[in-house]
PDB file of C-alpha atoms in Angstrom:
ATOM      1  CA  VAL A   1       7.199  -6.142  13.277  1.00  0.00           C
ATOM      2  CA  GLN A   2       8.413  -7.574  10.006  1.00  0.00           C
ATOM      3  CA  LEU A   3       6.607  -6.904   6.761  1.00  0.00           C
ATOM      4  CA  GLN A   4       6.953  -8.892   3.555  1.00  0.00           C
ATOM      5  CA  ALA A   5       5.553  -7.392   0.382  1.00  0.00           C
ATOM      6  CA  SER A   6       4.955  -9.499  -2.701  1.00  0.00           C
ATOM      7  CA  GLY A   7       2.888  -9.722  -5.853  1.00  0.00           C
ATOM      8  CA  GLY A   8       4.567  -7.228  -8.130  1.00  0.00           C
ATOM      9  CA  GLY A   9       5.257  -7.925 -11.762  1.00  0.00           C
ATOM     10  CA  LEU A  10       4.824  -6.823 -15.350  1.00  0.00           C
ATOM     11  CA  VAL A  11       1.311  -6.099 -16.577  1.00  0.00           C
ATOM     12  CA  GLU A  12      -0.199  -4.401 -19.608  1.00  0.00           C
ATOM     13  CA  VAL A  13      -2.173  -1.187 -19.448  1.00  0.00           C
ATOM     14  CA  GLY A  14      -5.642  -1.873 -18.153  1.00  0.00           C
ATOM     15  CA  GLY A  15      -4.556  -5.028 -16.387  1.00  0.00           C
ATOM     16  CA  SER A  16      -4.698  -5.979 -12.727  1.00  0.00           C
ATOM     17  CA  LEU A  17      -2.343  -7.089  -9.991  1.00  0.00           C
ATOM     18  CA  ARG A  18      -2.804  -7.913  -6.332  1.00  0.00           C
ATOM     19  CA  LEU A  19      -0.066  -7.038  -3.901  1.00  0.00           C
ATOM     20  CA  SER A  20       0.219  -8.712  -0.513  1.00  0.00           C
ATOM     21  CA  CYS A  21       1.851  -7.508   2.672  1.00  0.00           C
ATOM     22  CA  ALA A  22       2.334 -10.233   5.256  1.00  0.00           C
ATOM     23  CA  ALA A  23       3.070  -8.986   8.768  1.00  0.00           C
ATOM     24  CA  SER A  24       4.678 -10.868  11.632  1.00  0.00           C
ATOM     25  CA  SER A  25       2.134  -9.298  13.974  1.00  0.00           C
ATOM     26  CA  ARG A  26      -0.930  -7.146  13.720  1.00  0.00           C
ATOM     27  CA  SER A  27      -0.698  -3.350  13.561  1.00  0.00           C
ATOM     28  CA  THR A  28      -3.432  -0.790  13.846  1.00  0.00           C
ATOM     29  CA  THR A  29      -2.586   0.911  10.573  1.00  0.00           C
ATOM     30  CA  ILE A  30      -1.155  -0.579   7.392  1.00  0.00           C
ATOM     31  CA  GLY A  31      -0.289   1.629   4.468  1.00  0.00           C
ATOM     32  CA  TRP A  32       0.964   1.277   0.938  1.00  0.00           C
ATOM     33  CA  PHE A  33       3.394   3.732  -0.607  1.00  0.00           C
ATOM     34  CA  ARG A  34       5.064   3.762  -3.996  1.00  0.00           C
ATOM     35  CA  GLN A  35       8.121   5.303  -5.569  1.00  0.00           C
ATOM     36  CA  ALA A  36       8.331   5.796  -9.298  1.00  0.00           C
ATOM     37  CA  PRO A  37      11.711   6.201 -11.037  1.00  0.00           C
ATOM     38  CA  GLY A  38      13.117   9.648 -10.391  1.00  0.00           C
ATOM     39  CA  LYS A  39      10.279  10.627  -8.073  1.00  0.00           C
ATOM     40  CA  GLU A  40       9.710  10.847  -4.349  1.00  0.00           C
ATOM     41  CA  ARG A  41       7.855   8.144  -2.524  1.00  0.00           C
ATOM     42  CA  GLU A  42       4.138   8.827  -2.291  1.00  0.00           C
ATOM     43  CA  TRP A  43       1.299   7.458  -0.231  1.00  0.00           C
ATOM     44  CA  VAL A  44      -1.189   5.233  -2.054  1.00  0.00           C
ATOM     45  CA  ALA A  45      -3.648   3.773   0.445  1.00  0.00           C
ATOM     46  CA  ALA A  46      -4.088   2.777   4.073  1.00  0.00           C
ATOM     47  CA  PHE A  47      -6.309   0.628   6.220  1.00  0.00           C
ATOM     48  CA  ARG A  48      -7.143   1.871   9.707  1.00  0.00           C
ATOM     49  CA  TRP A  49     -10.575   0.631  10.770  1.00  0.00           C
ATOM     50  CA  ARG A  50     -11.595   1.710   7.245  1.00  0.00           C
ATOM     51  CA  GLU A  51     -10.008   2.319   3.884  1.00  0.00           C
ATOM     52  CA  TYR A  52      -8.240   5.476   2.750  1.00  0.00           C
ATOM     53  CA  TYR A  53      -7.001   6.222  -0.777  1.00  0.00           C
ATOM     54  CA  ALA A  54      -4.945   8.765  -2.639  1.00  0.00           C
ATOM     55  CA  ASP A  55      -6.930  10.563  -5.319  1.00  0.00           C
ATOM     56  CA  ALA A  56      -4.719   9.085  -8.042  1.00  0.00           C
ATOM     57  CA  VAL A  57      -5.856   5.529  -7.274  1.00  0.00           C
ATOM     58  CA  LYS A  58      -9.361   6.028  -5.894  1.00  0.00           C
ATOM     59  CA  GLY A  59     -11.837   3.864  -7.749  1.00  0.00           C
ATOM     60  CA  ARG A  60      -9.107   1.643  -9.205  1.00  0.00           C
ATOM     61  CA  PHE A  61      -7.287   0.267  -6.158  1.00  0.00           C
ATOM     62  CA  THR A  62      -8.794  -1.535  -3.197  1.00  0.00           C
ATOM     63  CA  ILE A  63      -7.048  -2.170   0.110  1.00  0.00           C
ATOM     64  CA  SER A  64      -8.271  -4.987   2.283  1.00  0.00           C
ATOM     65  CA  ARG A  65      -7.169  -6.821   5.380  1.00  0.00           C
ATOM     66  CA  ASP A  66      -7.235 -10.438   6.491  1.00  0.00           C
ATOM     67  CA  ASN A  67      -6.779 -10.329  10.254  1.00  0.00           C
ATOM     68  CA  LEU A  68      -6.454 -14.100  10.591  1.00  0.00           C
ATOM     69  CA  LYS A  69      -3.462 -14.083   8.266  1.00  0.00           C
ATOM     70  CA  ASN A  70      -2.064 -10.687   9.369  1.00  0.00           C
ATOM     71  CA  THR A  71      -2.004  -9.812   5.699  1.00  0.00           C
ATOM     72  CA  VAL A  72      -3.079  -6.694   3.850  1.00  0.00           C
ATOM     73  CA  TYR A  73      -3.819  -6.725   0.144  1.00  0.00           C
ATOM     74  CA  LEU A  74      -3.786  -4.033  -2.497  1.00  0.00           C
ATOM     75  CA  GLN A  75      -5.931  -4.982  -5.455  1.00  0.00           C
ATOM     76  CA  MET A  76      -4.931  -2.800  -8.387  1.00  0.00           C
ATOM     77  CA  ASN A  77      -7.227  -2.628 -11.397  1.00  0.00           C
ATOM     78  CA  SER A  78      -7.201  -0.534 -14.572  1.00  0.00           C
ATOM     79  CA  LEU A  79      -3.480  -0.077 -14.246  1.00  0.00           C
ATOM     80  CA  GLU A  80      -1.850   2.810 -16.059  1.00  0.00           C
ATOM     81  CA  PRO A  81       1.788   3.449 -17.006  1.00  0.00           C
ATOM     82  CA  GLU A  82       1.844   6.095 -14.256  1.00  0.00           C
ATOM     83  CA  ASP A  83       1.331   3.309 -11.709  1.00  0.00           C
ATOM     84  CA  THR A  84       4.771   1.904 -12.507  1.00  0.00           C
ATOM     85  CA  ALA A  85       6.749   2.057  -9.278  1.00  0.00           C
ATOM     86  CA  VAL A  86       8.232   0.121  -6.428  1.00  0.00           C
ATOM     87  CA  TYR A  87       5.440  -0.448  -3.939  1.00  0.00           C
ATOM     88  CA  TYR A  88       6.134  -0.583  -0.204  1.00  0.00           C
ATOM     89  CA  CYS A  89       3.943  -1.550   2.709  1.00  0.00           C
ATOM     90  CA  ALA A  90       4.384   0.045   6.093  1.00  0.00           C
ATOM     91  CA  SER A  91       2.710  -0.200   9.471  1.00  0.00           C
ATOM     92  CA  GLY A  92       2.372   1.536  12.795  1.00  0.00           C
ATOM     93  CA  ASP A  93       0.309   1.444  15.972  1.00  0.00           C
ATOM     94  CA  ARG A  94       0.397   5.092  17.021  1.00  0.00           C
ATOM     95  CA  ILE A  95      -0.496   6.810  13.773  1.00  0.00           C
ATOM     96  CA  ILE A  96      -2.984   9.613  14.131  1.00  0.00           C
ATOM     97  CA  LEU A  97      -5.430  10.011  11.294  1.00  0.00           C
ATOM     98  CA  SER A  98      -4.138  13.386  10.137  1.00  0.00           C
ATOM     99  CA  THR A  99      -0.715  11.870   9.419  1.00  0.00           C
ATOM    100  CA  ILE A 100      -1.827   8.681   7.712  1.00  0.00           C
ATOM    101  CA  THR A 101      -0.380   9.860   4.383  1.00  0.00           C
ATOM    102  CA  GLU A 102       3.040  10.711   5.823  1.00  0.00           C
ATOM    103  CA  GLU A 103       6.004   8.339   5.596  1.00  0.00           C
ATOM    104  CA  THR A 104       7.404   9.479   8.919  1.00  0.00           C
ATOM    105  CA  ALA A 105       4.261   8.355  10.727  1.00  0.00           C
ATOM    106  CA  TYR A 106       4.977   4.683  10.029  1.00  0.00           C
ATOM    107  CA  ASP A 107       7.312   2.649  12.209  1.00  0.00           C
ATOM    108  CA  TYR A 108       7.878  -0.479  10.153  1.00  0.00           C
ATOM    109  CA  TRP A 109       8.550  -0.974   6.466  1.00  0.00           C
ATOM    110  CA  GLY A 110       8.712  -3.941   4.165  1.00  0.00           C
ATOM    111  CA  GLN A 111      10.976  -4.318   1.190  1.00  0.00           C
ATOM    112  CA  GLY A 112       9.526  -3.057  -2.039  1.00  0.00           C
ATOM    113  CA  THR A 113       7.893  -4.990  -4.819  1.00  0.00           C
ATOM    114  CA  LEU A 114       8.186  -3.695  -8.369  1.00  0.00           C
ATOM    115  CA  VAL A 115       5.122  -3.066 -10.483  1.00  0.00           C
ATOM    116  CA  THR A 116       5.699  -2.302 -14.146  1.00  0.00           C
ATOM    117  CA  VAL A 117       2.801  -1.315 -16.382  1.00  0.00           C
ATOM    118  CA  SER A 118       3.639  -1.536 -20.067  1.00  0.00           C
ATOM    119  CA  SER A 119       1.891   0.534 -22.701  1.00  0.00           C
TER     120      SER A 119
END
């Protein structure tokens, strides 16, 4: 499975961006992670029959899936400087729910796309 993330860019505080993750084939679970400068990569959201979100983005980010296009989107609203990071999408077919937030649970990774929120 190949994943292609896109949609990053520079946005002002309070602005919005939509990230896309195009997959070469469908996977059961698609997740988004991010890595801010000097920090470890962290889980952001996932789609596995339903949506799951990290507390830091709940209410501001929305993950959605277009099965016809094998594409998953991450709509990011009310962006904050703390959202500045490289965002990665990842996928897997044998991820159990209790590990959905863990990097090691995912088999395939796309390249990152940089999101910069300016204050």
